[in-house]
PDB file of C-alpha atoms in Angstrom:
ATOM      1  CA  UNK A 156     -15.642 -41.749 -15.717  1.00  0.00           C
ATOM      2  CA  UNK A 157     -13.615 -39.482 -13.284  1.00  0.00           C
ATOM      3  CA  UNK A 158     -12.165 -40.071 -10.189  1.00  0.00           C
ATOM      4  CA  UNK A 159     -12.584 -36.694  -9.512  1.00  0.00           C
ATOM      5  CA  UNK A 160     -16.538 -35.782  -9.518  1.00  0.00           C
ATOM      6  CA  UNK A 161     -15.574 -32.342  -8.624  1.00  0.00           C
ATOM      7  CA  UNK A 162     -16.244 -29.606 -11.190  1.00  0.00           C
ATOM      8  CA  UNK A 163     -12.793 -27.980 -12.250  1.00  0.00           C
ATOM      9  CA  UNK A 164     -12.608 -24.488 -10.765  1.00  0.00           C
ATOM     10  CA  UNK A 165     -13.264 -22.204 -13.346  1.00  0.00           C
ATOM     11  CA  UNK A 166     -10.487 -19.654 -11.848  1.00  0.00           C
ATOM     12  CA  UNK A 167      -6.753 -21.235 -11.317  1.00  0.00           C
ATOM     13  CA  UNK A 168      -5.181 -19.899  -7.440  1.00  0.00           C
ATOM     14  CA  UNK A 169      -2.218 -20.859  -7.940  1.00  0.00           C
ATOM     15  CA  UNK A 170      -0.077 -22.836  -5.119  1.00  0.00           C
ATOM     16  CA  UNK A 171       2.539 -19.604  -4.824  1.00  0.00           C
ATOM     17  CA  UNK A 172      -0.653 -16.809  -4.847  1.00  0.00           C
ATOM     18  CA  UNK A 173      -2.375 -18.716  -2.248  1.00  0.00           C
ATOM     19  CA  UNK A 174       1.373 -18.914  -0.011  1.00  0.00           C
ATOM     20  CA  UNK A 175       1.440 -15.604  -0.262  1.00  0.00           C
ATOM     21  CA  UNK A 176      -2.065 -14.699   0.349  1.00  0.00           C
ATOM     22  CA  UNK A 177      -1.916 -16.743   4.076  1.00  0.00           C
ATOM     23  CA  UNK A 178       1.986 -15.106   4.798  1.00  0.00           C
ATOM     24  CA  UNK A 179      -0.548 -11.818   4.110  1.00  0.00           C
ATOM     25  CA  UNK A 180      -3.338 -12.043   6.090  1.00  0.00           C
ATOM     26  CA  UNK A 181      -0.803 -13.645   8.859  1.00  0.00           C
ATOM     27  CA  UNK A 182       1.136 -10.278   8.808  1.00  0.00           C
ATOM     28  CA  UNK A 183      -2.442  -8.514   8.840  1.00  0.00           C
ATOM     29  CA  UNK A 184      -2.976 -10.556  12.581  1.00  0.00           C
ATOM     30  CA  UNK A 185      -6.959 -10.887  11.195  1.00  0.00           C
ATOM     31  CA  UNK A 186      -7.767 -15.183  10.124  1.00  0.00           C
ATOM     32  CA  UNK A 187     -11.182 -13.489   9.160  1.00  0.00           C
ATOM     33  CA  UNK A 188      -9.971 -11.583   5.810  1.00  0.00           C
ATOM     34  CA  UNK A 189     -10.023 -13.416   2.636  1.00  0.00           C
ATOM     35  CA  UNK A 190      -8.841 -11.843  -0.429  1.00  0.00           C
ATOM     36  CA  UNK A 191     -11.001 -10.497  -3.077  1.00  0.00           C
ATOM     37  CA  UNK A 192     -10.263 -10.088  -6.478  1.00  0.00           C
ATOM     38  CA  UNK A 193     -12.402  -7.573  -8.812  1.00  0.00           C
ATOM     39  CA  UNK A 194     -12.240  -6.065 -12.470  1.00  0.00           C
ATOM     40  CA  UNK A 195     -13.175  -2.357 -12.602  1.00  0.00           C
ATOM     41  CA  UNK A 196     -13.078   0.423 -15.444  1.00  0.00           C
ATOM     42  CA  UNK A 197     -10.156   2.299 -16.105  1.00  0.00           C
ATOM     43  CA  UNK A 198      -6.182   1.617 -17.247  1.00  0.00           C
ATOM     44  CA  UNK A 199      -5.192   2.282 -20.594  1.00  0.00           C
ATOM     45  CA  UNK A 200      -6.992  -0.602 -22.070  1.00  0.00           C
ATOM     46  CA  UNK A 201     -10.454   0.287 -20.509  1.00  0.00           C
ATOM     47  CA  UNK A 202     -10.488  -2.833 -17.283  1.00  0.00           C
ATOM     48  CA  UNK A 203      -8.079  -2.758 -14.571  1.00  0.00           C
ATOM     49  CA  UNK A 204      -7.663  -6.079 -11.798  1.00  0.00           C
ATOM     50  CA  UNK A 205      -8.106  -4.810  -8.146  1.00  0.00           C
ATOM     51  CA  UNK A 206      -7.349  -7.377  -4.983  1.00  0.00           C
ATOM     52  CA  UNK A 207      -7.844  -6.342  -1.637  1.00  0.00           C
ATOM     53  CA  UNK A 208      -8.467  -7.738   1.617  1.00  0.00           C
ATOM     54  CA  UNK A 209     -12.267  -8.025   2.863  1.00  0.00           C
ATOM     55  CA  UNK A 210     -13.918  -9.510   6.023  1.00  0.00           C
ATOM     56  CA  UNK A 211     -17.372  -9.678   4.322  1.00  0.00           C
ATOM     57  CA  UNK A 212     -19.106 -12.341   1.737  1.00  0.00           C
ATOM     58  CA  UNK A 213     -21.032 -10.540   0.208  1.00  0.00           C
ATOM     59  CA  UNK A 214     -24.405 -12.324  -1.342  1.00  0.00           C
ATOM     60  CA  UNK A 215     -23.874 -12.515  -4.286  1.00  0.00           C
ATOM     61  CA  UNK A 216     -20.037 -13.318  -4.190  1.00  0.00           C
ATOM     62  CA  UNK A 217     -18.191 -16.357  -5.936  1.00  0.00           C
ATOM     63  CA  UNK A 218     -16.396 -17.860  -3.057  1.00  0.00           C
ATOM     64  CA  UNK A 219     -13.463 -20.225  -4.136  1.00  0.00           C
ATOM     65  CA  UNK A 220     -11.416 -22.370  -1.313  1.00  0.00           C
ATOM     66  CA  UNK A 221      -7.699 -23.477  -1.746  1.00  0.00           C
ATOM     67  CA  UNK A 222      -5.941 -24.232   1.715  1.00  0.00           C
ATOM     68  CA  UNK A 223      -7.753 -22.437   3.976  1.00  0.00           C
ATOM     69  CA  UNK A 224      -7.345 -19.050   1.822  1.00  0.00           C
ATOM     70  CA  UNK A 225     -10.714 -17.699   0.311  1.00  0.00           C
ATOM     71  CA  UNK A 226     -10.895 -16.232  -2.543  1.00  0.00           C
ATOM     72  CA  UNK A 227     -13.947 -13.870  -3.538  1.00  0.00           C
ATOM     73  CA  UNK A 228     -15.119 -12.410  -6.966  1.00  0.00           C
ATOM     74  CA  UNK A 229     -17.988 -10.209  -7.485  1.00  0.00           C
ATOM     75  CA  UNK A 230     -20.799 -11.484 -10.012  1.00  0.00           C
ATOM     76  CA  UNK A 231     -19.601  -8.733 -12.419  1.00  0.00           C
ATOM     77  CA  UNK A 232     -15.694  -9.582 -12.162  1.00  0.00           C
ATOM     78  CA  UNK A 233     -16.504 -13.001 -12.160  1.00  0.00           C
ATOM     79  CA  UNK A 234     -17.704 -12.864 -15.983  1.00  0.00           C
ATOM     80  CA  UNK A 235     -14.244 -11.355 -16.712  1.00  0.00           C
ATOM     81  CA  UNK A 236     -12.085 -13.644 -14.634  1.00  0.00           C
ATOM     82  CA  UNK A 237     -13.740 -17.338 -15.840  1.00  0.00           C
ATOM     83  CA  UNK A 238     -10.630 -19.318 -16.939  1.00  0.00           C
ATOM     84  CA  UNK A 239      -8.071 -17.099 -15.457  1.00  0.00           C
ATOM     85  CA  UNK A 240      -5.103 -17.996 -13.692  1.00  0.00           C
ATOM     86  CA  UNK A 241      -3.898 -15.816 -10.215  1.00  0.00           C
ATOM     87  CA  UNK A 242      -0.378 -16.246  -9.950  1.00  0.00           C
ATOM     88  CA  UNK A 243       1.771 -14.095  -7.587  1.00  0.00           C
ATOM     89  CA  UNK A 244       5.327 -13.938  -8.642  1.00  0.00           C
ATOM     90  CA  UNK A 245       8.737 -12.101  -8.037  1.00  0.00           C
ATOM     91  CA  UNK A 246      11.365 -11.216 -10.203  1.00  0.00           C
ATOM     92  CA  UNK A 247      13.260  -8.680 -11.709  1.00  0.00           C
ATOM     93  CA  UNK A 248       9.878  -6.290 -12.109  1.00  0.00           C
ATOM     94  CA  UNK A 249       9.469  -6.953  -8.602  1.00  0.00           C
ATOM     95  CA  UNK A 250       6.663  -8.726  -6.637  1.00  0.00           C
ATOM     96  CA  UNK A 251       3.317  -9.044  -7.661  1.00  0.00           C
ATOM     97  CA  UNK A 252      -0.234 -10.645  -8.052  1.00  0.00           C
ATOM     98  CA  UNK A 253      -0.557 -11.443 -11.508  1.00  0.00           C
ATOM     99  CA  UNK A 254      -3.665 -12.642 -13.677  1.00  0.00           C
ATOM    100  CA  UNK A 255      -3.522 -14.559 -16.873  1.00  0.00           C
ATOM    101  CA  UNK A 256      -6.553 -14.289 -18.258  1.00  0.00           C
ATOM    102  CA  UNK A 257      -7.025 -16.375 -21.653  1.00  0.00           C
ATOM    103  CA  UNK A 258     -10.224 -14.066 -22.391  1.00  0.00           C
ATOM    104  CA  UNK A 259      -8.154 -10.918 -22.662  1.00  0.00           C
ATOM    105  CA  UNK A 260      -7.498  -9.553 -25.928  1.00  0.00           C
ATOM    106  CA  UNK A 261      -5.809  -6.560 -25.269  1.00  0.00           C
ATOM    107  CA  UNK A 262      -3.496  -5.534 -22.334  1.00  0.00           C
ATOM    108  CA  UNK A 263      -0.937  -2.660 -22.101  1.00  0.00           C
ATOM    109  CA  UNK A 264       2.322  -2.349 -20.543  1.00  0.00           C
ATOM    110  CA  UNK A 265       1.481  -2.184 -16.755  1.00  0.00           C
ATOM    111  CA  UNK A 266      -0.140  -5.651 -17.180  1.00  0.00           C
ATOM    112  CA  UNK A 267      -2.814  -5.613 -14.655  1.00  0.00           C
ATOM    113  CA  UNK A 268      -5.106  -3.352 -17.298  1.00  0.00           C
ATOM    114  CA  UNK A 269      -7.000  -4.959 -20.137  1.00  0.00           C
ATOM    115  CA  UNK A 270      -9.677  -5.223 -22.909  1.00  0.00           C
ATOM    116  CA  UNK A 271     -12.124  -8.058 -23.115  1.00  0.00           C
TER     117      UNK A 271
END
């Protein structure tokens, strides 16, 4: 038996996407906006990962909580992003929201475009 009865969350904000997301949304002046992540066509491998900032929940969004930060997904991205990981890292490529998605079979260069 767990000591945990909590389900695991089925998407993995990291500690260093959600830092970011607050020193965001701090910049932004607006504690209301919560980021929202989405999977739409297009990029050379036919899906492309979107985030941008929203004030809405919409009714049929996935809400997911990690300090304070929300994080919303669409039912449609959702199906894509189940057992992903949001990271946000910086390095030599420069800084960026990154998604490691363990469903993904193809990607291309530019990494934030895929093929399920």
């Amino acid at each position: 038996m767990s000591d945990n009865p909590e389900m695991p969350a089925p998407i993995n904000f990291t500690d260093n996407a959600v830092k970011k997301v607050a020193e965001l949304i701090a910049e932004e002046g607006n504690p209301n906006l919560k980021l929202r992540v989405f999977v739409q066509g297009g990029g050379c491998a036919g899906f492309q990962y979107g985030f941008t900032f929203d004030e809405n929940i919409n009714e049929d969004d996935t809400t997911m909580m990690k300090d304070g930060i929300q994080l919303l997904i669409d039912p449609m991205s959702y199906q894509y992003l189940v057992g992903a990981e949001i990271d946000y890292k910086e390095d030599i490529n420069g800084a960026q929201f990154v998604i490691k998605n363990p469903n993904v079979t193809t990607t291309c260069g530019c990494g934030s475009s895929f093929a399920p």
